[in-house]
Coordinates of C-alpha atoms and ligand atoms in Angstrom, one line a residue:
M1 CA 12.5 -19.3 -2.5
S2 CA 11.9 -19.2 1.1
T3 CA 8.9 -21.0 2.9
Q4 CA 9.0 -18.6 6.0
L5 CA 4.9 -17.7 5.0
K6 CA 4.3 -20.8 3.9
G7 CA 0.6 -21.9 5.0
K8 CA -0.2 -18.0 5.2
V9 CA -2.9 -16.6 3.0
A10 CA -2.5 -13.2 1.9
I11 CA -4.5 -10.4 0.2
V12 CA -2.8 -7.2 -1.8
T13 CA -4.7 -4.6 -2.9
G14 CA -3.5 -2.4 -6.2
A15 CA -1.3 -5.4 -6.9
G16 CA -1.4 -4.7 -10.6
Q17 CA 1.9 -2.9 -10.9
G18 CA 4.3 -0.8 -8.9
I19 CA 4.8 -1.4 -5.3
G20 CA 1.8 -3.6 -4.9
K21 CA 2.8 -6.1 -7.8
A22 CA 6.5 -6.3 -5.7
I23 CA 4.5 -6.9 -2.9
A24 CA 2.6 -9.6 -4.3
L25 CA 5.3 -11.3 -6.0
D26 CA 7.6 -11.5 -2.6
L27 CA 4.9 -12.5 -0.2
A28 CA 4.3 -15.8 -3.0
S29 CA 8.1 -16.3 -3.1
N30 CA 8.2 -16.5 0.6
G31 CA 5.5 -19.4 0.4
A32 CA 2.3 -17.4 0.9
T33 CA -0.9 -17.8 -1.0
V34 CA -1.6 -14.5 -2.3
L35 CA -5.3 -13.0 -3.6
V36 CA -4.1 -10.3 -6.1
T37 CA -6.6 -7.3 -6.4
D38 CA -6.6 -4.3 -8.4
L39 CA -9.1 -1.5 -10.1
D40 CA -7.5 -2.6 -13.1
Y41 CA -8.5 -6.6 -13.6
K42 CA -6.3 -7.2 -16.5
S43 CA -3.2 -5.9 -14.5
A44 CA -4.4 -8.2 -11.4
Q45 CA -4.6 -11.3 -13.9
Q46 CA -1.0 -10.6 -14.9
T47 CA 0.7 -10.4 -11.9
S48 CA -1.0 -13.6 -10.5
A49 CA -0.1 -15.3 -13.7
L50 CA 3.9 -14.6 -12.4
I51 CA 2.9 -16.6 -9.1
S52 CA 4.0 -20.3 -8.9
T53 CA 2.2 -20.6 -5.6
N54 CA -1.9 -20.5 -4.9
S55 CA -3.0 -17.4 -6.3
E56 CA -6.3 -16.1 -7.4
C57 CA -7.1 -12.5 -8.8
M58 CA -10.0 -10.3 -8.5
Q59 CA -11.2 -6.6 -9.6
V60 CA -11.6 -4.3 -6.8
D61 CA -12.0 -0.7 -6.2
V62 CA -10.9 -0.1 -2.7
A63 CA -13.2 2.9 -2.6
N64 CA -16.4 0.8 -2.9
L65 CA -17.0 -0.8 0.3
D66 CA -19.2 -3.3 -1.3
Q67 CA -16.5 -4.5 -3.6
V68 CA -14.0 -4.3 -0.1
Q69 CA -16.3 -7.0 1.8
K70 CA -16.6 -9.0 -1.6
M71 CA -12.8 -9.0 -1.7
I72 CA -12.4 -10.3 2.0
D73 CA -15.5 -13.0 1.4
T74 CA -13.7 -14.2 -2.0
C75 CA -10.5 -14.9 0.2
L76 CA -12.5 -16.9 2.3
Q77 CA -14.4 -19.0 -0.2
K78 CA -11.2 -19.3 -2.0
F79 CA -8.7 -20.3 0.5
S80 CA -10.8 -20.6 3.8
K81 CA -9.0 -17.9 6.0
L82 CA -7.2 -14.7 5.8
D83 CA -3.8 -14.5 7.8
I84 CA -2.2 -11.1 5.9
L85 CA -3.7 -7.6 4.1
I86 CA -1.6 -5.2 2.5
N87 CA -3.8 -2.0 1.8
N88 CA -1.4 -0.6 -0.7
A89 CA -3.8 0.7 -3.4
G90 CA -3.2 4.7 -3.2
V91 CA -3.8 7.5 -5.7
T92 CA -2.5 11.2 -6.2
R93 CA -1.4 13.4 -8.6
F94 CA 0.5 16.6 -8.3
I95 CA -1.1 19.7 -7.5
D96 CA -0.3 22.9 -5.0
I97 CA -2.6 23.3 -2.3
M98 CA -4.3 26.0 -3.6
G99 CA -5.4 23.9 -6.8
V100 CA -7.0 21.2 -4.5
T101 CA -10.4 20.7 -5.4
V102 CA -13.2 19.0 -3.4
E103 CA -13.1 16.3 -6.1
D104 CA -9.5 15.8 -5.8
W105 CA -10.0 15.6 -1.8
D106 CA -12.6 12.9 -2.0
L107 CA -11.1 10.5 -4.5
I108 CA -7.9 10.8 -2.5
H109 CA -9.2 10.4 0.6
S110 CA -11.8 7.6 -0.2
V111 CA -9.2 5.7 -1.9
N112 CA -6.3 5.9 0.4
A113 CA -8.0 7.0 3.8
K114 CA -11.5 5.3 3.9
G115 CA -10.4 2.2 1.6
T116 CA -7.7 1.4 4.0
F117 CA -9.5 1.8 7.1
F118 CA -12.1 -0.3 6.5
A119 CA -10.5 -3.0 4.8
M120 CA -8.9 -3.2 8.0
Q121 CA -11.8 -3.2 9.8
F122 CA -13.4 -6.3 7.6
A123 CA -10.4 -8.5 7.7
A124 CA -9.6 -8.0 11.6
K125 CA -13.2 -8.9 12.2
Q126 CA -12.6 -12.1 10.0
M127 CA -9.1 -12.9 12.0
I128 CA -11.0 -12.1 15.2
E129 CA -13.7 -14.7 14.7
A130 CA -11.1 -17.2 13.2
K131 CA -8.9 -16.7 16.2
I132 CA -6.0 -16.0 13.4
S133 CA -2.8 -14.0 14.8
G134 CA -3.1 -11.8 11.5
N135 CA -1.2 -9.0 10.3
I136 CA -2.0 -5.9 8.6
I137 CA 0.1 -3.4 6.5
N138 CA -0.9 -0.2 5.2
I139 CA 1.1 1.5 2.7
A140 CA 1.3 5.1 4.0
S141 CA 3.9 7.4 2.7
I142 CA 6.6 9.9 3.9
A143 CA 4.0 12.4 2.9
G144 CA 2.4 11.7 6.1
K145 CA 5.1 12.6 7.8
G146 CA 5.3 16.0 6.1
W147 CA 8.1 15.5 3.7
H148 CA 8.3 18.9 1.5
G149 CA 8.8 16.9 -1.8
S150 CA 5.2 15.5 -1.4
S151 CA 2.9 15.4 -4.4
N152 CA -0.1 17.4 -2.8
A153 CA -1.7 18.4 0.7
A154 CA -4.5 16.5 0.4
Y155 CA -2.7 13.3 -0.5
A156 CA -0.3 14.1 2.4
A157 CA -2.9 14.0 4.9
S158 CA -4.8 10.7 3.8
K159 CA -1.5 9.4 4.4
G160 CA -1.2 10.9 7.8
A161 CA -4.4 9.7 8.5
I162 CA -3.3 5.9 7.4
I163 CA -0.3 6.4 10.1
A164 CA -2.9 7.6 12.6
M165 CA -5.1 4.8 11.9
T166 CA -2.1 2.3 12.1
T167 CA -1.3 3.2 15.7
L168 CA -4.8 3.1 17.0
A169 CA -5.7 -0.4 15.2
A170 CA -2.3 -1.9 16.6
Q171 CA -3.5 -0.7 19.9
Q172 CA -7.0 -2.1 19.9
L173 CA -6.2 -5.3 17.9
G174 CA -3.2 -6.0 19.8
P175 CA -4.8 -8.2 22.3
Y176 CA -6.4 -10.7 19.5
G177 CA -2.5 -10.9 18.2
I178 CA -3.1 -8.9 15.4
R179 CA -0.4 -6.9 14.7
V180 CA -0.6 -3.6 12.5
N181 CA 2.1 -1.9 10.9
A182 CA 2.4 1.2 8.2
V183 CA 5.2 1.1 5.8
C184 CA 6.3 4.6 4.2
P185 CA 7.7 4.6 0.9
G186 CA 9.9 7.9 -0.2
T187 CA 10.2 8.2 -4.0
T188 CA 10.1 4.7 -5.4
Q189 CA 10.4 3.8 -9.1
T190 CA 6.7 3.4 -10.3
G191 CA 4.4 5.0 -12.9
L192 CA 2.9 6.8 -10.1
L193 CA 6.5 8.5 -9.2
D194 CA 6.9 8.8 -13.1
R195 CA 3.7 11.1 -13.3
I196 CA 4.4 13.0 -10.6
I197 CA 8.0 13.8 -11.9
D198 CA 6.1 14.8 -15.4
S199 CA 3.8 17.1 -13.7
I200 CA 6.2 19.0 -11.8
A201 CA 8.8 19.1 -14.5
E202 CA 5.8 20.5 -16.9
S203 CA 4.7 23.0 -14.2
Q204 CA 8.4 24.5 -13.9
G205 CA 9.1 24.0 -17.6
V206 CA 12.1 22.0 -17.4
K207 CA 12.9 18.3 -18.4
S208 CA 11.8 15.6 -16.3
S209 CA 15.5 14.3 -15.7
E210 CA 16.4 17.4 -14.4
V211 CA 13.5 17.2 -11.7
R212 CA 15.0 13.9 -10.9
K213 CA 18.3 15.1 -10.0
S214 CA 17.5 18.0 -8.2
P215 CA 19.2 18.3 -4.7
S216 CA 15.8 18.6 -2.8
R217 CA 14.7 15.3 -4.1
T218 CA 18.0 13.2 -3.6
S219 CA 18.3 11.0 -0.7
P220 CA 21.5 10.1 1.1
T221 CA 21.8 7.1 -0.4
G222 CA 21.8 8.9 -4.2
R223 CA 18.7 6.7 -5.2
D224 CA 15.0 6.1 -5.5
S225 CA 13.6 3.3 -3.8
T226 CA 12.6 0.4 -5.8
P227 CA 9.2 -1.4 -5.3
E228 CA 11.3 -4.5 -4.3
D229 CA 12.6 -2.1 -1.4
I230 CA 9.0 -1.7 -0.2
A231 CA 7.9 -5.4 -0.6
S232 CA 11.2 -6.9 1.4
M233 CA 10.3 -4.7 4.2
V234 CA 6.8 -5.7 3.9
T235 CA 7.6 -9.7 4.0
F236 CA 9.6 -8.7 7.2
L237 CA 7.2 -7.3 9.0
V238 CA 4.6 -10.1 8.6
G239 CA 7.0 -12.6 8.9
P240 CA 8.0 -14.4 12.2
G241 CA 11.1 -12.0 12.6
A242 CA 8.8 -9.3 13.2
S243 CA 6.7 -10.5 15.8
N244 CA 7.1 -8.1 18.5
I245 CA 6.6 -4.8 16.3
T246 CA 3.2 -3.3 15.5
G247 CA 2.0 0.2 15.6
Q248 CA 4.8 1.7 13.7
A249 CA 5.3 3.6 10.4
I250 CA 8.8 2.7 9.0
N251 CA 10.4 4.6 6.4
V252 CA 12.0 3.2 3.2
D253 CA 13.2 6.0 1.5
G254 CA 16.8 6.0 1.1
G255 CA 16.9 8.6 4.4
L256 CA 14.9 11.3 2.6
I257 CA 13.4 12.1 6.1
S258 CA 14.5 11.1 9.6
H259 CA 11.3 11.0 11.7
Ligands
NAD301 N1 5.5 5.5 -5.9 C1 6.3 6.3 -5.0 O1 6.9 7.5 -4.9 C2 5.2 6.2 -3.7 C3 5.6 7.2 -2.8 C4 4.9 7.0 -1.5 C5 3.8 6.0 -1.0 N2 3.4 5.7 -2.1 C6 2.3 4.4 -2.3 O2 2.3 3.1 -2.5 C7 1.1 2.7 -3.0 C8 1.5 1.8 -4.3 O3 1.8 3.3 -5.2 P1 2.5 2.8 -6.9 O4 3.8 4.1 -6.9 O5 2.7 1.6 -7.1 O6 1.3 3.3 -7.6 P2 0.8 3.2 -9.3 O7 0.1 4.1 -9.6 O8 2.1 2.6 -9.8 O9 0.2 1.6 -8.7 C9 -1.1 1.8 -7.8 C10 -1.9 0.6 -8.1 O10 -3.3 0.9 -7.5 C11 -4.7 0.7 -8.3 N3 -5.3 1.4 -7.7 C12 -5.8 2.8 -8.0 N4 -7.0 3.2 -7.6 C13 -7.4 2.0 -7.1 C14 -8.6 1.5 -6.2 N5 -9.6 2.8 -6.2 N6 -8.7 0.3 -5.8 C15 -7.8 -0.7 -6.3 N7 -6.8 -0.3 -6.9 C16 -6.2 0.9 -7.4 C17 -3.9 0.9 -10.1 O11 -4.7 0.3 -11.1 C18 -2.5 0.7 -9.8 O12 -2.5 -0.8 -10.4 C19 0.1 4.2 -3.1 O13 -0.4 3.7 -1.8 C20 1.0 5.0 -3.1 O14 0.6 6.2 -2.2 C21 4.1 5.3 -3.4

């Protein structure tokens, strides 16, 4: 166990499973205190229970801005400050561009883009007032850079929005000592990926295993990322070794795309 984040207080959204869970556990194993939040309270509780450092959990729907504000307020009440915000919660479903409905668009953008933007704004307000040189990481996706295998175009647009808001936030929050970066996972072994693969297989009338090994989805490293691959990049970016890195959108994708 490293102590590089000892004394730091972090919030992770969507941390009940998948990538968010791995991030919460990795931050904690590097010494951070973690407020574990998720739409699904039970899963947030389960992640929090795995953390041996200081941790609390709460139910938060990031699309509900009252709940997002309450998440920041709860962090301050329980832990007196906020150093690190990880905007991880995100949703998608596999669907062709012609099938995207207004309901799909609104859900995806209210969780992925709106939730990320305002959590970032509310967190930055606290960091500026408390003169904390904080860190914000937004989990985007290589979908936001136009990867051809993305689950749907509305999702790609929401992740592109996250990359753009990360750049602007880094520029405008840099003078306060706050760094803002995005991490762009490629295909990563989680429930979200399983659901997408199953939907693609169903639409093509083939087995999920065939979709997984199709050449167009295979990365140069020959494997999907693990949630822990994403988490270790996040921990690096919020740590002292990345103190001059901001405004970046860094791929962790086994080389699926090169920009
Ligand atoms: N798995 C991949 O291949 C992949 C690739 C690129 C980007 N991502 C991104 O990584 C992030 C995590 O994805 P994952 O694969 O771990 O997904 P997942 O579905 O396995 O887990 C997502 C978690 O977010 C929670 N959540 C959903 N809606 C929420 C809301 N409104 N408010 C709060 N929490 C909510 C869910 O309850 C769940 O615990 C997402 O932003 C996703 O877009 C994933």
